[in-house]
Amino acid sequence: MITVRQVFARTPYYVVTTGLAIIFMYPLLWSAWNSVAPNPGTAQVQGYGFGNYATLMHYQHGLPTYLWNSVVISVLTVVFTMLVSTLGGYAFARFTFPGKNLLFLLTLSILMVPYATLLIPFVVWLKTIGLQNSLVGVALVLSMFQLPFATFMMRISFEAVPREIEESAYVDGCTSFGALRRVLLHAVKPGLITVGLFAFLAAWNDFMVPLYLLQGDKAPLPLALVGMRQQVMGVIDYGSTQAGVVVLAVPAVLLFVALQRHYVAGFMSGALKG
Amino acid sequence: MTASPATETPPSDRRRRPGRSGRLTARDLQGALYASPTLVFVLFLFVVPLGLVLYMSTNKWSLLGGKQGSNFPANFQQALEHPMFWPAVSFTVKYTVIATVLLIGLGLCLALLVQESSRWKGFLRTTVLVPSALGLASASLIFYALYSPQVGPVPRWMQALGVTDAVVSPLGTPDGALWATVFLIVWRFAGFYMLLLLVGLQAISRDVYEAARIDGAGTLAIFRRITLPLLRPSLALSTVMCVTGSLLAFDQFFILTKGGPDGSTMTIVQLIYNVAFETKRDLGLAAALSVIVLVALVVINVFQLRVLRGSDEK
């Protein structure tokens, strides 16, 4: 039974939390609204419409080029991260080999080294190995920065699988790779989704790595949008910038809300404690 | 490090392994093979660039001309004598202190507010977390527009509240630019720290709270004597992550302020970028600055972990 007094006691709580919800929602909703709303100095001066999106389509190399670059970088980063961390996690959880602990510690120590320290040498190093201004090069760099979290996450995922499951696969004549592919991969799927989600969000949203390593028609969308805001002197076209933000935000937010459980699982795992 | 080294031999291994120890079995080789992609990544994309940045910091190395001979202590001397170096360090530290205090404080409040699960609290968690899905660059672009006198509502609100006399961008003054950026960062990261602390809160057993209540402890006493001490590991982790992240701040200032007005919001990582690509185009000097940042960060983290762990044991 909720008494009148309890309702009154709870009122401040609902006022405060509603206020917080509004503050946190407002910037995103404002941005989405203003990407189609009329504003002076934008491509949408009168009435509601998609004028800002049309500007974006033809801005320099065009939205399709930038979007394609973002998709390539994100997909490659997710694939590299999942592949390397699955095999690595399997190796660290189920095998013994010389240098195992050293390699694991070295992988975790990537966390200690900031982006800013490694990007200067990457400018030189990627040129040396022929990956200058290359989407693959940037995806490799982004995957490397994902490895500490991803490897740790996959290692504990494999360690949590009961050995009996694998045993029966071996009894049925599976090789270690067969056991991984047919049995274990299914068991570590939640961990793998978490790793993929973190890698996708990091790669899709990253600005700093492309800023150092990509330019011109190889720029992903975040880099192109920031360039857009610097390009025009005097009057800045805020409309098309917000349209670009919406294009970037929609896939990230949808995926995030759909896979929120797996995002939270990443925090529960302790993998962030590296 | 929370890794639990699991070195037990799998049962299948015990069967196959011959009596001799110290020899690699076929299974060990397979393990090494599975770890080889990790090894390749770590060697070629981590160890080599790390070595290279050390090497570059001891050489004269221009952006366009490449390596031009040894320049050992000179790069580091120049880095420390750069007119923007100490201002950038002091601004970065100031920003780090403000951002960390606000983010951890607000993160903790939010975590306490949404602790038990109900439909409303689930909705609240999601609204606070959604900005975490956005990139820092996208978030900065949204706030750049929100702060603009041309289209954004914030300058009008500030005038209405009497903070400013006219409709002007808050980014125009050094203090305004700092607080405007802090507000953006709090919006973008509060959910992240809320979640980190929420995980810690939920690890505290309900029995402890009940026992305290039976002993007659009030809400405030419970918070101070039970919640805070038991939350210490999570608070420590959050603080270390927040300090590290803030010391390396780049995107938000690059997009919102470009270090301005008059270099007043220049962070140390922005200085590295400027030296490398804009003003001097000197990669040797930028590498020296990068090495200084790396060493400082390692020292600060070791210190933080020691302080936070040391008081943990008492």
Short mmCIF file of C-alpha atoms in Angstrom, two decimals, chain B residues 111-294:
data_model
loop_
_atom_site.label_atom_id
_atom_site.label_comp_id
_atom_site.label_asym_id
_atom_site.label_seq_id
_atom_site.Cartn_x
_atom_site.Cartn_y
_atom_site.Cartn_z
CA ALA B 111 24.81 5.08 -9.28
CA LEU B 112 23.09 5.51 -5.89
CA LEU B 113 19.99 6.99 -7.56
CA VAL B 114 19.48 4.10 -9.98
CA GLN B 115 20.75 1.31 -7.76
CA GLU B 116 17.69 -0.92 -7.33
CA SER B 117 16.03 -2.12 -10.48
CA SER B 118 12.67 -0.77 -11.50
CA ARG B 119 11.31 0.23 -14.89
CA TRP B 120 11.92 3.95 -14.25
CA LYS B 121 15.45 3.33 -13.00
CA GLY B 122 16.20 1.14 -16.01
CA PHE B 123 15.04 3.97 -18.26
CA LEU B 124 17.19 6.44 -16.33
CA ARG B 125 20.26 4.25 -16.68
CA THR B 126 19.73 4.05 -20.41
CA THR B 127 19.32 7.82 -20.85
CA VAL B 128 22.49 8.50 -18.87
CA LEU B 129 24.38 5.78 -20.77
CA VAL B 130 23.31 6.69 -24.32
CA PRO B 131 25.88 9.53 -24.64
CA SER B 132 28.55 6.84 -24.07
CA ALA B 133 27.65 5.34 -27.45
CA LEU B 134 28.54 8.61 -29.12
CA GLY B 135 32.08 9.45 -30.10
CA LEU B 136 33.84 12.25 -28.31
CA ALA B 137 34.08 14.00 -31.68
CA SER B 138 30.31 13.81 -32.31
CA ALA B 139 29.58 14.95 -28.77
CA SER B 140 31.97 17.88 -29.18
CA LEU B 141 30.31 18.88 -32.46
CA ILE B 142 26.87 18.87 -30.81
CA PHE B 143 28.09 21.09 -27.99
CA TYR B 144 29.97 23.33 -30.40
CA ALA B 145 26.60 24.08 -32.00
CA LEU B 146 24.80 24.34 -28.63
CA TYR B 147 27.36 26.96 -27.53
CA SER B 148 27.23 29.01 -30.74
CA PRO B 149 25.44 32.37 -30.54
CA GLN B 150 24.29 31.80 -34.15
CA VAL B 151 22.08 28.73 -33.61
CA GLY B 152 22.66 27.42 -30.08
CA PRO B 153 20.37 28.01 -27.10
CA VAL B 154 23.11 28.14 -24.43
CA PRO B 155 24.30 31.75 -25.02
CA ARG B 156 20.68 32.96 -24.75
CA TRP B 157 20.15 31.01 -21.51
CA MET B 158 23.35 32.44 -20.08
CA GLN B 159 22.22 35.97 -20.89
CA ALA B 160 18.78 35.31 -19.41
CA LEU B 161 20.39 34.02 -16.21
CA GLY B 162 22.63 37.07 -16.04
CA VAL B 163 25.87 35.11 -16.46
CA THR B 164 26.78 37.17 -19.51
CA ASP B 165 25.65 40.63 -20.60
CA ALA B 166 25.12 39.80 -24.25
CA VAL B 167 24.44 36.72 -26.37
CA VAL B 168 28.05 35.52 -26.70
CA SER B 169 29.70 32.10 -26.95
CA PRO B 170 30.86 30.72 -23.59
CA LEU B 171 33.98 29.56 -25.45
CA GLY B 172 35.18 33.16 -25.79
CA THR B 173 36.84 33.47 -22.37
CA PRO B 174 39.45 31.14 -20.81
CA ASP B 175 37.24 30.20 -17.85
CA GLY B 176 34.14 29.89 -20.00
CA ALA B 177 35.96 27.59 -22.43
CA LEU B 178 37.22 25.39 -19.58
CA TRP B 179 33.81 25.00 -17.93
CA ALA B 180 32.00 24.56 -21.23
CA THR B 181 34.35 21.70 -22.07
CA VAL B 182 34.00 20.20 -18.59
CA PHE B 183 30.22 20.24 -19.01
CA LEU B 184 30.51 18.37 -22.31
CA ILE B 185 32.82 15.77 -20.74
CA VAL B 186 30.52 15.26 -17.78
CA TRP B 187 27.59 14.73 -20.16
CA ARG B 188 29.54 12.25 -22.29
CA PHE B 189 31.21 10.22 -19.49
CA ALA B 190 28.89 10.37 -16.44
CA GLY B 191 27.12 7.18 -17.57
CA PHE B 192 30.41 5.35 -17.94
CA TYR B 193 31.47 6.08 -14.35
CA MET B 194 27.93 5.48 -13.09
CA LEU B 195 28.08 1.98 -14.56
CA LEU B 196 31.55 1.30 -13.21
CA LEU B 197 30.45 2.33 -9.68
CA LEU B 198 27.11 0.58 -10.01
CA VAL B 199 28.91 -2.70 -10.59
CA GLY B 200 30.85 -2.02 -7.39
CA LEU B 201 27.71 -1.13 -5.42
CA GLN B 202 25.94 -4.29 -6.49
CA ALA B 203 28.86 -6.40 -5.34
CA ILE B 204 28.18 -5.27 -1.74
CA SER B 205 26.13 -7.91 0.00
CA ARG B 206 22.63 -6.98 1.18
CA ASP B 207 23.31 -8.78 4.46
CA VAL B 208 25.87 -6.13 5.45
CA TYR B 209 23.29 -3.37 5.05
CA GLU B 210 20.66 -5.33 6.94
CA ALA B 211 23.02 -6.06 9.81
CA ALA B 212 23.87 -2.36 10.05
CA ARG B 213 20.20 -1.41 10.03
CA ILE B 214 19.42 -3.88 12.78
CA ASP B 215 22.24 -2.31 14.80
CA GLY B 216 20.42 1.00 14.39
CA ALA B 217 22.64 2.76 11.86
CA GLY B 218 21.08 5.66 9.94
CA THR B 219 21.24 6.18 6.19
CA LEU B 220 24.16 8.59 6.38
CA ALA B 221 26.12 6.37 8.76
CA ILE B 222 25.56 3.39 6.49
CA PHE B 223 26.83 5.36 3.51
CA ARG B 224 29.94 6.59 5.30
CA ARG B 225 30.82 3.46 7.28
CA ILE B 226 29.76 0.74 4.87
CA THR B 227 29.14 1.86 1.31
CA LEU B 228 32.19 4.09 0.88
CA PRO B 229 34.79 1.72 2.38
CA LEU B 230 33.43 -1.30 0.53
CA LEU B 231 33.23 0.68 -2.69
CA ARG B 232 36.87 1.68 -2.41
CA PRO B 233 38.24 -0.69 -5.11
CA SER B 234 35.67 0.58 -7.63
CA LEU B 235 36.31 4.20 -6.65
CA ALA B 236 40.04 3.62 -7.03
CA LEU B 237 39.61 2.09 -10.48
CA SER B 238 37.32 4.92 -11.60
CA THR B 239 39.71 7.56 -10.33
CA VAL B 240 42.70 6.00 -12.09
CA MET B 241 40.77 5.75 -15.37
CA CYS B 242 39.41 9.29 -15.09
CA VAL B 243 42.77 10.84 -14.23
CA THR B 244 44.49 8.99 -17.07
CA GLY B 245 41.78 9.91 -19.57
CA SER B 246 41.72 13.57 -18.55
CA LEU B 247 45.49 13.99 -18.60
CA LEU B 248 45.39 12.81 -22.22
CA ALA B 249 42.48 15.09 -23.21
CA PHE B 250 42.61 16.00 -26.88
CA ASP B 251 39.47 15.63 -29.04
CA GLN B 252 37.20 17.87 -26.98
CA PHE B 253 39.65 20.78 -26.86
CA PHE B 254 40.80 20.30 -30.45
CA ILE B 255 37.19 20.62 -31.64
CA LEU B 256 35.70 23.11 -29.18
CA THR B 257 38.52 25.55 -28.51
CA LYS B 258 41.59 24.64 -30.62
CA GLY B 259 43.52 25.49 -27.46
CA GLY B 260 42.16 29.04 -27.43
CA PRO B 261 41.40 31.68 -26.52
CA ASP B 262 45.10 32.65 -26.67
CA GLY B 263 46.39 29.18 -25.85
CA SER B 264 44.60 29.21 -22.50
CA THR B 265 43.06 25.74 -23.01
CA MET B 266 46.08 24.06 -24.61
CA THR B 267 46.48 20.53 -23.21
CA ILE B 268 49.75 18.66 -23.36
CA VAL B 269 48.53 16.19 -26.02
CA GLN B 270 47.32 19.09 -28.16
CA LEU B 271 50.78 20.61 -27.86
CA ILE B 272 52.25 17.35 -29.25
CA TYR B 273 49.89 17.55 -32.23
CA ASN B 274 50.66 21.22 -32.84
CA VAL B 275 54.41 20.69 -32.72
CA ALA B 276 54.17 17.71 -35.08
CA PHE B 277 51.73 19.01 -37.68
CA GLU B 278 51.08 22.71 -37.34
CA THR B 279 53.72 25.02 -35.93
CA LYS B 280 57.17 23.43 -36.12
CA ARG B 281 56.40 20.19 -37.98
CA ASP B 282 59.11 18.65 -35.84
CA LEU B 283 58.50 14.94 -35.20
CA GLY B 284 61.66 14.63 -33.10
CA LEU B 285 60.42 17.25 -30.66
CA ALA B 286 56.91 15.75 -30.74
CA ALA B 287 58.40 12.31 -29.98
CA ALA B 288 60.35 13.78 -27.04
CA LEU B 289 57.12 15.30 -25.70
CA SER B 290 55.37 11.93 -26.20
CA VAL B 291 58.07 10.16 -24.23
CA ILE B 292 57.76 12.73 -21.42
CA VAL B 293 53.98 12.15 -21.34
CA LEU B 294 54.45 8.38 -21.26
#
